[in-house]
Amino acid sequence: MNEYPWDEAAATGVGSHPGEDHMEAIRMAFGETSLPYLPELPGRGVGADMIGRSASLLVDLHAEVHPSGWRFADRPGRDAKRAADHLRRDLDGLEEIAHEYQGPLKVQVCGPWTLAASIELRYGHKALVDAGAVRDIAESLAEGVAAHLADVARRVPGARLVVQLDEPELPRVLAGSVPTASGFGRIPAVEPMIVRERLETVISACGEAFPIVHCCAAGVPFEVIRTAGARGISCDASLLRRQDEDPIGEAIEKGVAFFLGVVPGTDSRLPDIGVVARPAVELWRRLGFPPARLATQVVLTPVCGLAGASPAYAKDALATCRKAARVLREDPGEE
């Protein structure tokens, strides 16, 4: 039996879609990928963005929008209600479209470190400056993610769930380059052990769902993510460096799946599928792994979300990933 929830030659999206039609976005995710997912539509406004959507999952923590962005508040207000309404509407749409679906299904949630680097405390500083606040966010998010996954499983009982924690800020958290709320300073670097512990808190709450961590920035901390318990890592293949290959190889050896971003997230000319598949094929060859494992352990995606793309391009990008993934199975030794 396959140790991964998806079948060979899988392709998926990172999460965000253009436009405001959530039903059409869900249909596209199911129609154009072999690993469908619940899309996010930040174009709908406040509460549909990555931070607001995930903040709505927090248990006993509430956030509202201020001129500087999301900030924790004493009680839920209008913005929190909007975020919860958007998510509820999306889940209703998912249940309608996927009610008889049997197979892998991915949902995306912002990870604890990116939330802490993005939401301000009541007095204006980013939560990242307060170790206790970060711990509270991780514990609250863990509880909220567990409830969210249970809700999705109830609505789509035939789904094999994959949960993606979006952590674009992770390299900057570790490097000490996240700007302060004023923008004039930088928040000190967080120790890798602490970063790993907070990630592990949320990953451990995923239950039977297959947990992956997505980071589309340069300098992905592969070892930190792997040792936190992630069973998959999602990244932009074009940003990988040769010094990344040792930790990538170690992760692959231990069975970690890789979701490789191989097509642009905004409108551009899409290359032939052989060219799209090439980064995965060449990486696998350089690392010396058996070609037969490539199509099982690697999933192809756009490099990041598709919110900045046109609807037509978003559809073509997903279809291109799906077709290129077949090359990993049918021609894994070829460029």
PDB file of C-alpha atoms in Angstrom, residues 4-208:
ATOM      1  CA  TYR A   4       1.271   8.617   0.840  1.00  0.00           C
ATOM      2  CA  PRO A   5      -2.398   9.635   0.550  1.00  0.00           C
ATOM      3  CA  TRP A   6      -2.102  10.395  -3.175  1.00  0.00           C
ATOM      4  CA  ASP A   7      -1.494   8.108  -6.141  1.00  0.00           C
ATOM      5  CA  GLU A   8       1.576   8.220  -8.372  1.00  0.00           C
ATOM      6  CA  ALA A   9       2.114  11.196 -10.667  1.00  0.00           C
ATOM      7  CA  ALA A  10       0.191  13.625  -8.469  1.00  0.00           C
ATOM      8  CA  ALA A  11      -0.144  17.364  -8.948  1.00  0.00           C
ATOM      9  CA  THR A  12      -1.879  19.985  -6.856  1.00  0.00           C
ATOM     10  CA  GLY A  13      -2.122  23.710  -6.211  1.00  0.00           C
ATOM     11  CA  VAL A  14      -0.573  25.661  -3.374  1.00  0.00           C
ATOM     12  CA  GLY A  15      -3.861  27.174  -2.223  1.00  0.00           C
ATOM     13  CA  SER A  16      -4.915  30.634  -3.375  1.00  0.00           C
ATOM     14  CA  HIS A  17      -6.970  31.350  -6.501  1.00  0.00           C
ATOM     15  CA  PRO A  18      -7.950  34.530  -8.322  1.00  0.00           C
ATOM     16  CA  GLY A  19     -11.447  35.997  -8.272  1.00  0.00           C
ATOM     17  CA  GLU A  20     -14.336  35.735  -5.861  1.00  0.00           C
ATOM     18  CA  ASP A  21     -16.316  32.703  -7.088  1.00  0.00           C
ATOM     19  CA  HIS A  22     -15.527  30.030  -4.519  1.00  0.00           C
ATOM     20  CA  MET A  23     -17.637  27.361  -6.222  1.00  0.00           C
ATOM     21  CA  GLU A  24     -15.818  27.790  -9.517  1.00  0.00           C
ATOM     22  CA  ALA A  25     -12.469  27.680  -7.705  1.00  0.00           C
ATOM     23  CA  ILE A  26     -13.385  24.416  -5.974  1.00  0.00           C
ATOM     24  CA  ARG A  27     -14.520  22.906  -9.264  1.00  0.00           C
ATOM     25  CA  MET A  28     -11.210  23.916 -10.840  1.00  0.00           C
ATOM     26  CA  ALA A  29      -9.208  22.396  -8.000  1.00  0.00           C
ATOM     27  CA  PHE A  30     -11.071  19.113  -8.420  1.00  0.00           C
ATOM     28  CA  GLY A  31     -11.129  19.191 -12.208  1.00  0.00           C
ATOM     29  CA  GLU A  32      -7.526  20.157 -12.947  1.00  0.00           C
ATOM     30  CA  THR A  33      -5.509  18.346 -10.270  1.00  0.00           C
ATOM     31  CA  SER A  34      -5.068  14.784  -9.097  1.00  0.00           C
ATOM     32  CA  LEU A  35      -4.690  15.986  -5.505  1.00  0.00           C
ATOM     33  CA  PRO A  36      -7.616  18.410  -5.112  1.00  0.00           C
ATOM     34  CA  TYR A  37      -7.713  21.018  -2.386  1.00  0.00           C
ATOM     35  CA  LEU A  38      -9.898  23.669  -0.794  1.00  0.00           C
ATOM     36  CA  PRO A  39      -8.935  26.922  -2.553  1.00  0.00           C
ATOM     37  CA  GLU A  40      -8.514  30.289  -0.851  1.00  0.00           C
ATOM     38  CA  LEU A  41      -9.758  33.474  -2.540  1.00  0.00           C
ATOM     39  CA  PRO A  42      -8.046  36.488  -0.947  1.00  0.00           C
ATOM     40  CA  GLY A  43      -9.568  38.744  -3.603  1.00  0.00           C
ATOM     41  CA  ARG A  44     -12.824  38.665  -1.644  1.00  0.00           C
ATOM     42  CA  GLY A  45     -11.267  41.052   0.874  1.00  0.00           C
ATOM     43  CA  VAL A  46     -10.823  41.175   4.633  1.00  0.00           C
ATOM     44  CA  GLY A  47     -10.990  37.762   6.236  1.00  0.00           C
ATOM     45  CA  ALA A  48     -10.371  35.876   3.015  1.00  0.00           C
ATOM     46  CA  ASP A  49      -6.620  36.509   3.237  1.00  0.00           C
ATOM     47  CA  MET A  50      -4.273  33.845   4.580  1.00  0.00           C
ATOM     48  CA  ILE A  51      -3.792  35.525   7.967  1.00  0.00           C
ATOM     49  CA  GLY A  52      -7.441  36.355   8.616  1.00  0.00           C
ATOM     50  CA  ARG A  53      -8.665  32.964   7.449  1.00  0.00           C
ATOM     51  CA  SER A  54      -6.332  31.100   9.792  1.00  0.00           C
ATOM     52  CA  ALA A  55      -6.857  33.544  12.653  1.00  0.00           C
ATOM     53  CA  SER A  56     -10.528  32.569  12.504  1.00  0.00           C
ATOM     54  CA  LEU A  57      -9.492  29.031  13.494  1.00  0.00           C
ATOM     55  CA  LEU A  58      -7.730  30.135  16.683  1.00  0.00           C
ATOM     56  CA  VAL A  59      -9.418  29.006  19.898  1.00  0.00           C
ATOM     57  CA  ASP A  60      -9.903  31.687  22.586  1.00  0.00           C
ATOM     58  CA  LEU A  61      -7.781  34.170  20.603  1.00  0.00           C
ATOM     59  CA  HIS A  62      -9.407  36.869  18.480  1.00  0.00           C
ATOM     60  CA  ALA A  63      -8.023  39.219  15.850  1.00  0.00           C
ATOM     61  CA  GLU A  64      -9.329  42.329  14.103  1.00  0.00           C
ATOM     62  CA  VAL A  65      -7.963  44.525  11.324  1.00  0.00           C
ATOM     63  CA  HIS A  66      -6.261  47.815  12.226  1.00  0.00           C
ATOM     64  CA  PRO A  67      -4.596  50.284   9.844  1.00  0.00           C
ATOM     65  CA  SER A  68      -1.323  48.387  10.306  1.00  0.00           C
ATOM     66  CA  GLY A  69      -2.889  44.958   9.736  1.00  0.00           C
ATOM     67  CA  TRP A  70      -4.301  42.159  11.881  1.00  0.00           C
ATOM     68  CA  ARG A  71      -4.104  42.688  15.646  1.00  0.00           C
ATOM     69  CA  PHE A  72      -5.255  40.592  18.589  1.00  0.00           C
ATOM     70  CA  ALA A  73      -8.382  41.847  20.341  1.00  0.00           C
ATOM     71  CA  ASP A  74     -10.330  41.073  23.491  1.00  0.00           C
ATOM     72  CA  ARG A  75     -13.339  39.730  21.623  1.00  0.00           C
ATOM     73  CA  PRO A  76     -14.323  38.769  18.076  1.00  0.00           C
ATOM     74  CA  GLY A  77     -15.630  41.613  15.944  1.00  0.00           C
ATOM     75  CA  ARG A  78     -16.769  42.289  12.413  1.00  0.00           C
ATOM     76  CA  ASP A  79     -13.530  41.200  10.717  1.00  0.00           C
ATOM     77  CA  ALA A  80     -13.383  37.910  12.595  1.00  0.00           C
ATOM     78  CA  LYS A  81     -17.004  37.241  11.632  1.00  0.00           C
ATOM     79  CA  ARG A  82     -16.219  37.911   7.969  1.00  0.00           C
ATOM     80  CA  ALA A  83     -13.313  35.475   8.078  1.00  0.00           C
ATOM     81  CA  ALA A  84     -15.430  32.768   9.704  1.00  0.00           C
ATOM     82  CA  ASP A  85     -18.246  33.365   7.198  1.00  0.00           C
ATOM     83  CA  HIS A  86     -15.878  33.052   4.225  1.00  0.00           C
ATOM     84  CA  LEU A  87     -14.489  29.773   5.530  1.00  0.00           C
ATOM     85  CA  ARG A  88     -17.928  28.382   6.345  1.00  0.00           C
ATOM     86  CA  ARG A  89     -19.169  29.252   2.864  1.00  0.00           C
ATOM     87  CA  ASP A  90     -16.138  27.564   1.318  1.00  0.00           C
ATOM     88  CA  LEU A  91     -16.677  24.430   3.382  1.00  0.00           C
ATOM     89  CA  ASP A  92     -20.329  24.339   2.378  1.00  0.00           C
ATOM     90  CA  GLY A  93     -19.234  24.533  -1.252  1.00  0.00           C
ATOM     91  CA  LEU A  94     -16.669  21.796  -0.738  1.00  0.00           C
ATOM     92  CA  GLU A  95     -19.292  19.553   0.826  1.00  0.00           C
ATOM     93  CA  GLU A  96     -21.639  20.123  -2.117  1.00  0.00           C
ATOM     94  CA  ILE A  97     -19.048  19.437  -4.808  1.00  0.00           C
ATOM     95  CA  ALA A  98     -17.131  16.628  -3.066  1.00  0.00           C
ATOM     96  CA  HIS A  99     -19.897  14.859  -1.141  1.00  0.00           C
ATOM     97  CA  GLU A 100     -19.239  11.527  -2.893  1.00  0.00           C
ATOM     98  CA  TYR A 101     -15.511  12.051  -3.410  1.00  0.00           C
ATOM     99  CA  GLN A 102     -13.076   9.297  -2.429  1.00  0.00           C
ATOM    100  CA  GLY A 103      -9.390  10.185  -2.432  1.00  0.00           C
ATOM    101  CA  PRO A 104      -6.774  12.670  -1.253  1.00  0.00           C
ATOM    102  CA  LEU A 105      -7.887  16.169  -0.284  1.00  0.00           C
ATOM    103  CA  LYS A 106      -5.643  19.022   0.842  1.00  0.00           C
ATOM    104  CA  VAL A 107      -6.517  21.951   3.092  1.00  0.00           C
ATOM    105  CA  GLN A 108      -4.215  24.876   3.879  1.00  0.00           C
ATOM    106  CA  VAL A 109      -3.708  26.716   7.178  1.00  0.00           C
ATOM    107  CA  CYS A 110      -1.210  29.440   8.006  1.00  0.00           C
ATOM    108  CA  GLY A 111       1.486  28.100  10.326  1.00  0.00           C
ATOM    109  CA  PRO A 112       2.164  29.449  13.830  1.00  0.00           C
ATOM    110  CA  TRP A 113       5.370  31.325  12.971  1.00  0.00           C
ATOM    111  CA  THR A 114       3.928  33.224  10.039  1.00  0.00           C
ATOM    112  CA  LEU A 115       0.878  34.087  12.143  1.00  0.00           C
ATOM    113  CA  ALA A 116       3.158  35.343  14.935  1.00  0.00           C
ATOM    114  CA  ALA A 117       5.191  37.378  12.445  1.00  0.00           C
ATOM    115  CA  SER A 118       2.046  38.917  10.958  1.00  0.00           C
ATOM    116  CA  ILE A 119      -0.417  39.597  13.799  1.00  0.00           C
ATOM    117  CA  GLU A 120       0.232  42.376  16.290  1.00  0.00           C
ATOM    118  CA  LEU A 121      -0.331  42.204  20.021  1.00  0.00           C
ATOM    119  CA  ARG A 122      -2.824  44.599  21.566  1.00  0.00           C
ATOM    120  CA  TYR A 123      -0.115  47.195  22.255  1.00  0.00           C
ATOM    121  CA  GLY A 124       1.165  47.184  18.675  1.00  0.00           C
ATOM    122  CA  HIS A 125       4.249  44.959  18.617  1.00  0.00           C
ATOM    123  CA  LYS A 126       4.211  41.823  16.485  1.00  0.00           C
ATOM    124  CA  ALA A 127       3.401  38.697  18.460  1.00  0.00           C
ATOM    125  CA  LEU A 128       6.757  37.255  17.370  1.00  0.00           C
ATOM    126  CA  VAL A 129       8.541  39.442  19.945  1.00  0.00           C
ATOM    127  CA  ASP A 130       6.793  37.653  22.826  1.00  0.00           C
ATOM    128  CA  ALA A 131       7.765  33.998  23.324  1.00  0.00           C
ATOM    129  CA  GLY A 132       4.722  33.406  25.513  1.00  0.00           C
ATOM    130  CA  ALA A 133       2.406  34.832  22.862  1.00  0.00           C
ATOM    131  CA  VAL A 134       3.950  32.582  20.219  1.00  0.00           C
ATOM    132  CA  ARG A 135       3.410  29.551  22.457  1.00  0.00           C
ATOM    133  CA  ASP A 136      -0.230  30.579  22.982  1.00  0.00           C
ATOM    134  CA  ILE A 137      -0.722  30.997  19.232  1.00  0.00           C
ATOM    135  CA  ALA A 138       0.724  27.541  18.517  1.00  0.00           C
ATOM    136  CA  GLU A 139      -1.448  25.863  21.154  1.00  0.00           C
ATOM    137  CA  SER A 140      -4.577  27.740  20.076  1.00  0.00           C
ATOM    138  CA  LEU A 141      -3.910  26.992  16.408  1.00  0.00           C
ATOM    139  CA  ALA A 142      -3.328  23.312  17.176  1.00  0.00           C
ATOM    140  CA  GLU A 143      -6.745  23.083  18.805  1.00  0.00           C
ATOM    141  CA  GLY A 144      -8.364  24.991  15.962  1.00  0.00           C
ATOM    142  CA  VAL A 145      -6.699  22.904  13.249  1.00  0.00           C
ATOM    143  CA  ALA A 146      -7.845  19.671  14.910  1.00  0.00           C
ATOM    144  CA  ALA A 147     -11.437  20.938  14.946  1.00  0.00           C
ATOM    145  CA  HIS A 148     -11.166  22.172  11.340  1.00  0.00           C
ATOM    146  CA  LEU A 149      -9.883  18.821  10.095  1.00  0.00           C
ATOM    147  CA  ALA A 150     -12.653  17.009  11.957  1.00  0.00           C
ATOM    148  CA  ASP A 151     -15.194  19.292  10.252  1.00  0.00           C
ATOM    149  CA  VAL A 152     -13.699  18.624   6.799  1.00  0.00           C
ATOM    150  CA  ALA A 153     -13.638  14.870   7.474  1.00  0.00           C
ATOM    151  CA  ARG A 154     -17.299  14.991   8.490  1.00  0.00           C
ATOM    152  CA  ARG A 155     -18.260  16.892   5.347  1.00  0.00           C
ATOM    153  CA  VAL A 156     -16.156  14.731   2.976  1.00  0.00           C
ATOM    154  CA  PRO A 157     -15.962  11.339   4.719  1.00  0.00           C
ATOM    155  CA  GLY A 158     -14.220   9.671   1.780  1.00  0.00           C
ATOM    156  CA  ALA A 159     -11.278  12.058   1.881  1.00  0.00           C
ATOM    157  CA  ARG A 160      -7.706  11.130   2.796  1.00  0.00           C
ATOM    158  CA  LEU A 161      -6.697  14.447   4.301  1.00  0.00           C
ATOM    159  CA  VAL A 162      -3.485  16.338   3.676  1.00  0.00           C
ATOM    160  CA  VAL A 163      -2.971  19.481   5.776  1.00  0.00           C
ATOM    161  CA  GLN A 164      -0.566  22.149   4.567  1.00  0.00           C
ATOM    162  CA  LEU A 165       0.899  24.635   7.031  1.00  0.00           C
ATOM    163  CA  ASP A 166       1.878  27.782   5.153  1.00  0.00           C
ATOM    164  CA  GLU A 167       5.094  29.215   6.597  1.00  0.00           C
ATOM    165  CA  PRO A 168       6.532  31.772   4.150  1.00  0.00           C
ATOM    166  CA  GLU A 169       8.075  33.729   7.050  1.00  0.00           C
ATOM    167  CA  LEU A 170      10.003  30.782   8.486  1.00  0.00           C
ATOM    168  CA  PRO A 171      13.424  31.649   6.968  1.00  0.00           C
ATOM    169  CA  ARG A 172      13.162  35.249   8.174  1.00  0.00           C
ATOM    170  CA  VAL A 173      12.088  34.141  11.660  1.00  0.00           C
ATOM    171  CA  LEU A 174      15.225  32.000  11.902  1.00  0.00           C
ATOM    172  CA  ALA A 175      17.458  34.672  10.370  1.00  0.00           C
ATOM    173  CA  GLY A 176      16.236  37.528  12.555  1.00  0.00           C
ATOM    174  CA  SER A 177      15.069  39.573   9.571  1.00  0.00           C
ATOM    175  CA  VAL A 178      11.341  39.966  10.295  1.00  0.00           C
ATOM    176  CA  PRO A 179      10.707  43.731  10.579  1.00  0.00           C
ATOM    177  CA  THR A 180       9.239  45.183  13.739  1.00  0.00           C
ATOM    178  CA  ALA A 181       5.758  46.714  13.596  1.00  0.00           C
ATOM    179  CA  SER A 182       7.314  50.151  12.997  1.00  0.00           C
ATOM    180  CA  GLY A 183       9.444  48.804  10.167  1.00  0.00           C
ATOM    181  CA  PHE A 184      12.579  50.468  11.532  1.00  0.00           C
ATOM    182  CA  GLY A 185      14.007  47.465  13.382  1.00  0.00           C
ATOM    183  CA  ARG A 186      14.283  43.701  13.112  1.00  0.00           C
ATOM    184  CA  ILE A 187      12.972  41.085  15.523  1.00  0.00           C
ATOM    185  CA  PRO A 188      15.805  38.912  16.902  1.00  0.00           C
ATOM    186  CA  ALA A 189      16.266  35.451  15.454  1.00  0.00           C
ATOM    187  CA  VAL A 190      14.453  32.561  17.115  1.00  0.00           C
ATOM    188  CA  GLU A 191      16.416  29.443  18.032  1.00  0.00           C
ATOM    189  CA  PRO A 192      15.802  26.491  15.674  1.00  0.00           C
ATOM    190  CA  MET A 193      14.814  24.286  18.622  1.00  0.00           C
ATOM    191  CA  ILE A 194      12.003  26.687  19.593  1.00  0.00           C
ATOM    192  CA  VAL A 195      10.844  27.005  15.986  1.00  0.00           C
ATOM    193  CA  ARG A 196      10.734  23.214  15.751  1.00  0.00           C
ATOM    194  CA  GLU A 197       8.804  22.849  19.015  1.00  0.00           C
ATOM    195  CA  ARG A 198       6.053  25.289  18.035  1.00  0.00           C
ATOM    196  CA  LEU A 199       5.692  23.686  14.607  1.00  0.00           C
ATOM    197  CA  GLU A 200       5.537  20.279  16.253  1.00  0.00           C
ATOM    198  CA  THR A 201       2.700  21.475  18.512  1.00  0.00           C
ATOM    199  CA  VAL A 202       0.518  22.137  15.480  1.00  0.00           C
ATOM    200  CA  ILE A 203       1.678  19.159  13.420  1.00  0.00           C
ATOM    201  CA  SER A 204       0.933  16.815  16.314  1.00  0.00           C
ATOM    202  CA  ALA A 205      -2.680  18.022  16.302  1.00  0.00           C
ATOM    203  CA  CYS A 206      -3.228  16.886  12.710  1.00  0.00           C
ATOM    204  CA  GLY A 207      -4.186  13.367  13.787  1.00  0.00           C
ATOM    205  CA  GLU A 208      -4.471  11.013  10.846  1.00  0.00           C
TER     206      GLU A 208
END
